[in-house]
XYZ file of C-alpha atoms in Angstrom:
350
model
C 0.000 0.000 0.000
C 2.815 2.425 0.856
C 4.511 1.677 -2.474
C 1.303 2.432 -4.355
C 0.813 5.730 -2.490
C 4.390 6.795 -3.221
C 3.927 5.997 -6.893
C 0.711 8.063 -7.086
C 2.372 11.043 -5.409
C 5.340 10.903 -7.743
C 3.027 10.666 -10.738
C 1.063 13.789 -9.771
C 4.211 15.777 -9.029
C 6.124 14.820 -12.157
C 6.038 17.273 -15.050
C 3.667 16.223 -17.792
C 3.831 16.727 -21.504
C 1.430 19.516 -22.485
C -2.058 18.091 -23.100
C -1.098 14.597 -21.809
C -3.000 14.727 -18.490
C -5.468 11.975 -17.686
C -8.606 12.022 -15.560
C -6.694 10.074 -12.898
C -3.805 12.557 -12.837
C -6.208 15.508 -12.637
C -7.989 13.784 -9.721
C -4.691 13.175 -7.899
C -3.515 16.758 -8.427
C -6.731 18.355 -7.197
C -7.363 15.932 -4.333
C -10.716 14.664 -5.589
C -11.968 11.329 -6.876
C -11.889 10.186 -10.485
C -15.730 10.140 -10.588
C -15.745 13.790 -9.466
C -13.456 14.797 -12.348
C -15.703 12.814 -14.670
C -18.755 14.680 -13.346
C -17.063 18.021 -14.005
C -16.089 16.929 -17.515
C -19.647 15.880 -18.260
C -21.219 19.019 -16.834
C -23.008 17.258 -13.965
C -24.532 19.784 -11.563
C -23.872 17.764 -8.376
C -20.358 19.155 -7.791
C -19.560 21.855 -5.203
C -18.661 25.205 -6.846
C -15.186 25.422 -5.274
C -14.413 21.826 -6.273
C -15.624 22.497 -9.813
C -13.448 25.610 -10.036
C -10.378 23.712 -8.807
C -10.886 20.887 -11.305
C -11.658 23.304 -14.148
C -8.429 25.198 -13.411
C -6.415 21.965 -13.556
C -8.086 20.924 -16.814
C -7.218 24.283 -18.322
C -3.683 24.257 -16.949
C -2.981 20.895 -18.562
C -4.986 21.780 -21.690
C -7.087 18.655 -21.240
C -9.160 18.288 -24.384
C -11.123 15.690 -26.235
C -8.700 14.185 -28.704
C -10.857 14.632 -31.808
C -13.365 17.300 -32.810
C -16.983 16.549 -32.048
C -18.666 14.814 -34.967
C -21.734 16.714 -36.073
C -23.745 13.479 -35.919
C -23.292 13.361 -32.116
C -25.824 16.145 -31.695
C -28.263 18.111 -33.774
C -28.763 21.026 -31.402
C -27.452 24.597 -31.237
C -28.124 26.678 -28.128
C -29.164 30.287 -28.905
C -28.933 32.525 -25.837
C -30.304 36.079 -25.560
C -29.618 38.461 -22.712
C -33.205 39.675 -23.238
C -35.860 38.422 -25.628
C -38.713 40.876 -26.157
C -38.353 42.891 -29.351
C -38.488 42.728 -33.147
C -34.667 42.976 -33.049
C -34.533 39.517 -31.455
C -36.829 38.062 -34.113
C -34.381 39.084 -36.841
C -31.555 37.260 -35.044
C -33.699 34.143 -34.509
C -34.687 34.026 -38.173
C -31.056 34.278 -39.283
C -29.920 31.502 -36.928
C -32.794 29.177 -37.785
C -32.300 29.578 -41.540
C -28.584 28.758 -41.352
C -29.172 25.874 -38.913
C -31.995 24.384 -40.977
C -29.711 24.297 -44.026
C -27.580 21.761 -42.109
C -30.476 19.897 -40.442
C -29.672 21.368 -37.038
C -32.303 22.357 -34.480
C -32.170 25.486 -32.306
C -32.852 25.635 -28.557
C -33.728 29.140 -27.354
C -32.833 30.595 -23.936
C -33.175 34.019 -22.308
C -31.155 35.402 -19.388
C -33.659 37.969 -18.088
C -31.520 40.957 -19.011
C -28.262 39.583 -17.600
C -25.156 39.433 -19.777
C -23.735 36.305 -18.079
C -25.607 32.999 -17.622
C -26.015 31.500 -14.153
C -23.925 28.426 -13.447
C -26.906 26.073 -13.219
C -27.955 27.097 -16.733
C -24.497 26.338 -18.111
C -24.418 22.991 -16.295
C -27.679 22.038 -18.005
C -26.336 23.110 -21.405
C -23.183 21.055 -20.949
C -25.310 18.054 -19.939
C -27.268 18.387 -23.218
C -23.979 18.349 -25.151
C -25.042 20.660 -28.007
C -23.007 21.247 -31.135
C -22.296 24.716 -29.764
C -23.681 27.890 -28.218
C -24.500 31.275 -29.774
C -24.554 34.102 -27.231
C -26.409 37.289 -28.224
C -25.403 40.424 -26.293
C -24.169 38.007 -23.643
C -21.243 35.710 -22.963
C -19.377 33.618 -20.410
C -16.889 34.459 -17.698
C -13.399 32.878 -17.809
C -14.407 29.962 -15.577
C -17.454 29.155 -17.685
C -15.326 29.472 -20.794
C -12.993 26.816 -19.379
C -15.984 24.585 -18.733
C -17.089 24.776 -22.370
C -13.559 24.510 -23.752
C -12.803 21.397 -21.695
C -15.741 19.642 -23.347
C -15.026 20.907 -26.877
C -18.325 22.804 -26.996
C -17.625 25.811 -29.258
C -19.355 29.158 -28.865
C -19.766 32.352 -30.869
C -20.902 35.777 -29.660
C -23.263 37.960 -31.710
C -23.122 41.692 -30.958
C -20.844 41.335 -27.948
C -21.906 43.281 -24.852
C -18.345 44.166 -23.846
C -14.818 43.805 -25.128
C -14.581 40.272 -26.556
C -12.302 37.840 -24.765
C -9.169 36.979 -26.769
C -9.804 34.005 -29.009
C -13.605 34.142 -28.711
C -15.246 34.232 -32.175
C -17.593 37.215 -32.526
C -19.888 38.563 -35.237
C -21.231 42.111 -35.128
C -21.624 45.179 -37.276
C -19.648 48.397 -37.619
C -21.474 50.408 -34.965
C -18.998 53.287 -35.083
C -19.583 53.713 -38.823
C -23.342 53.536 -38.264
C -23.245 56.293 -35.641
C -21.029 58.370 -37.941
C -23.354 57.984 -40.964
C -26.512 58.821 -38.999
C -24.986 61.987 -37.562
C -23.390 63.078 -40.831
C -26.807 62.819 -42.473
C -28.367 65.158 -39.914
C -25.454 67.605 -40.071
C -25.639 67.729 -43.864
C -29.337 68.580 -43.608
C -28.302 71.611 -41.554
C -28.986 70.426 -37.992
C -26.588 71.797 -35.432
C -28.306 70.828 -32.198
C -28.606 67.051 -32.296
C -29.491 64.776 -29.369
C -28.254 61.205 -29.067
C -30.084 58.475 -27.141
C -27.817 55.439 -27.170
C -28.211 52.125 -25.350
C -26.899 51.084 -21.922
C -23.584 52.691 -20.977
C -21.926 49.306 -20.331
C -22.744 47.818 -23.761
C -20.021 47.991 -26.398
C -22.269 48.833 -29.377
C -23.768 51.753 -27.412
C -20.314 53.203 -26.844
C -19.325 52.700 -30.483
C -22.416 54.513 -31.790
C -21.731 57.439 -29.483
C -18.115 57.501 -30.678
C -19.371 57.751 -34.274
C -21.733 60.562 -33.221
C -18.824 62.447 -31.645
C -16.541 61.906 -34.629
C -19.116 63.395 -37.020
C -19.293 66.536 -34.864
C -15.513 66.771 -34.703
C -15.345 66.542 -38.500
C -17.776 69.466 -38.731
C -15.877 71.471 -36.114
C -18.896 71.497 -33.796
C -19.097 71.162 -30.025
C -21.548 68.673 -28.499
C -23.841 69.770 -25.689
C -23.191 66.927 -23.191
C -26.719 67.270 -21.783
C -28.057 66.081 -25.151
C -26.233 62.721 -24.968
C -28.303 60.116 -23.115
C -28.140 56.396 -22.347
C -31.403 54.557 -22.873
C -32.143 50.846 -22.985
C -32.751 50.245 -26.743
C -36.484 49.828 -26.051
C -39.542 52.021 -26.649
C -39.862 53.182 -23.041
C -36.266 54.443 -23.002
C -36.844 56.448 -26.175
C -40.097 57.874 -24.841
C -38.685 58.855 -21.448
C -35.632 60.615 -22.848
C -37.643 61.982 -25.756
C -40.066 63.752 -23.412
C -37.184 65.247 -21.411
C -35.240 66.412 -24.459
C -38.136 67.756 -26.492
C -39.669 69.613 -23.526
C -36.612 71.851 -23.177
C -36.737 75.490 -24.171
C -33.544 74.850 -26.136
C -34.757 71.540 -27.502
C -32.753 69.750 -30.195
C -33.877 69.978 -33.811
C -32.971 66.307 -34.364
C -32.671 63.105 -32.332
C -30.508 60.112 -33.215
C -32.376 57.453 -31.258
C -29.743 54.675 -31.362
C -32.301 51.929 -32.171
C -35.559 51.716 -34.095
C -37.463 50.772 -30.944
C -36.162 53.854 -29.127
C -37.050 55.916 -32.197
C -40.669 54.742 -31.798
C -40.573 56.105 -28.263
C -39.239 59.442 -29.500
C -41.997 59.640 -32.130
C -44.588 59.038 -29.391
C -42.994 61.737 -27.228
C -43.094 64.203 -30.135
C -46.784 63.482 -30.717
C -47.637 64.028 -27.053
C -45.792 67.363 -27.136
C -47.577 68.260 -30.408
C -44.372 68.429 -32.384
C -44.372 67.357 -36.016
C -41.817 64.936 -37.451
C -39.799 65.942 -39.406
C -40.963 69.576 -39.565
C -40.281 70.335 -35.883
C -37.825 67.552 -35.078
C -36.035 64.985 -37.240
C -35.617 61.431 -35.930
C -33.114 58.746 -36.956
C -33.262 55.147 -35.743
C -30.859 52.217 -35.929
C -31.334 48.576 -37.113
C -33.842 49.012 -39.983
C -36.376 46.596 -38.536
C -39.275 45.745 -40.903
C -41.586 48.120 -39.025
C -39.322 51.113 -39.801
C -40.746 51.606 -43.292
C -44.384 51.089 -42.229
C -44.734 53.572 -39.377
C -45.785 57.165 -40.118
C -43.635 58.937 -40.993
C -41.428 56.121 -42.277
C -38.184 56.050 -40.353
C -34.758 57.151 -41.534
C -32.427 54.613 -39.944
C -29.146 52.731 -40.094
C -29.545 49.287 -41.617
C -27.798 46.725 -39.440
C -27.639 43.316 -41.198
C -29.103 41.384 -38.282
C -30.143 38.238 -40.155
C -26.788 38.145 -41.957
C -24.954 38.552 -38.643
C -26.939 35.676 -37.141
C -26.488 33.432 -40.182
C -22.758 34.144 -40.312
C -22.395 33.337 -36.609
C -24.310 30.069 -37.039
C -22.194 28.917 -39.972
C -19.057 29.867 -38.044
C -20.249 27.831 -35.047
C -21.087 24.755 -37.114
C -17.668 24.987 -38.730
C -16.046 25.073 -35.287
C -18.071 21.996 -34.316
C -16.507 20.204 -37.299
C -13.040 21.238 -36.176
C -12.655 24.090 -38.681
C -11.120 27.374 -37.569
C -12.718 30.595 -38.910
C -10.594 32.646 -41.285
C -11.654 35.817 -39.439
C -12.611 35.068 -35.815
C -13.878 38.608 -35.126
C -16.060 39.901 -37.931
C -17.952 43.220 -38.269
C -20.426 43.494 -41.143
C -21.117 46.792 -42.895
C -23.981 49.138 -41.995
C -25.913 51.422 -44.348
C -27.890 54.669 -44.033
C -31.514 54.347 -45.221
C -33.180 57.748 -45.760
C -36.970 57.905 -45.439
C -39.533 60.475 -44.267
C -38.550 61.188 -40.651
C -35.670 63.574 -41.458
C -35.570 66.949 -43.224
C -33.688 70.256 -42.916
C -34.536 72.196 -39.736
C -37.034 75.027 -40.002
């Protein structure tokens, strides 16, 4: 018995060739049983959080991986995860994912995180137990520990419209939000507007910051100062546009134009203008962002920035399915082009 114990200790202490660790050696190093390591590898929820973290760290340290890429026949599921699921914007993403998945006979499982940008651990444990082909995160993502958990099981993931700075090596698909903010503001400046308000999205979301940066750049190009009280952070939804719209358009020195930062917020601004008996575009011009199908049907039809949402979603899905086959994307972080669409909601100021 003493000889066996000495041998085990020497085995765990000896340096190992990178990627050559076994379940037994991971168990010995972390002081847990082989079944516990197996539970962690298989995403079982019945493991204490601190034990899971210790085992995950050892798996990452030794670069423990499945030896071959997952065969697509092992699963026919893709997990699609939204931070929040309650707008026409989400429908465009879903349609893009489902079309690309259906082309490869893959089904889509839909989840929503209730407005959070990181999934709870129990949700990730359930996903790992289902062993999907991969996960698509929309305006959400995983923390480093959760990333290790997915990596250790060769479950790939792609982020669409990342909420924050993407982690190194994480495939992402988005659009050029800075260019979109620049084009929207340039359009209003060229019409002659000099007092323009901006209602972006949440301050901690990357695309919100990028659109504001584009807004600022357009003013710098024109040699104009921005009134900081006209720059607001909304929530990308109708209520945010309405709330800020009422405040901005009730001012004695109200703006002559509002860049709403999303089509849904633009709807809120249009409602605020109606309640204040202001005409669009005669009294105030309004620009949205996304070019949702409703943008051309509301009255007046909405000038907006076309964001290729279905293309973004389809590209992310194809990238994910390629990763599941063991293929590496040529461009792991991809931003698709945006486009200004001019309709009836903008005109020169009176």
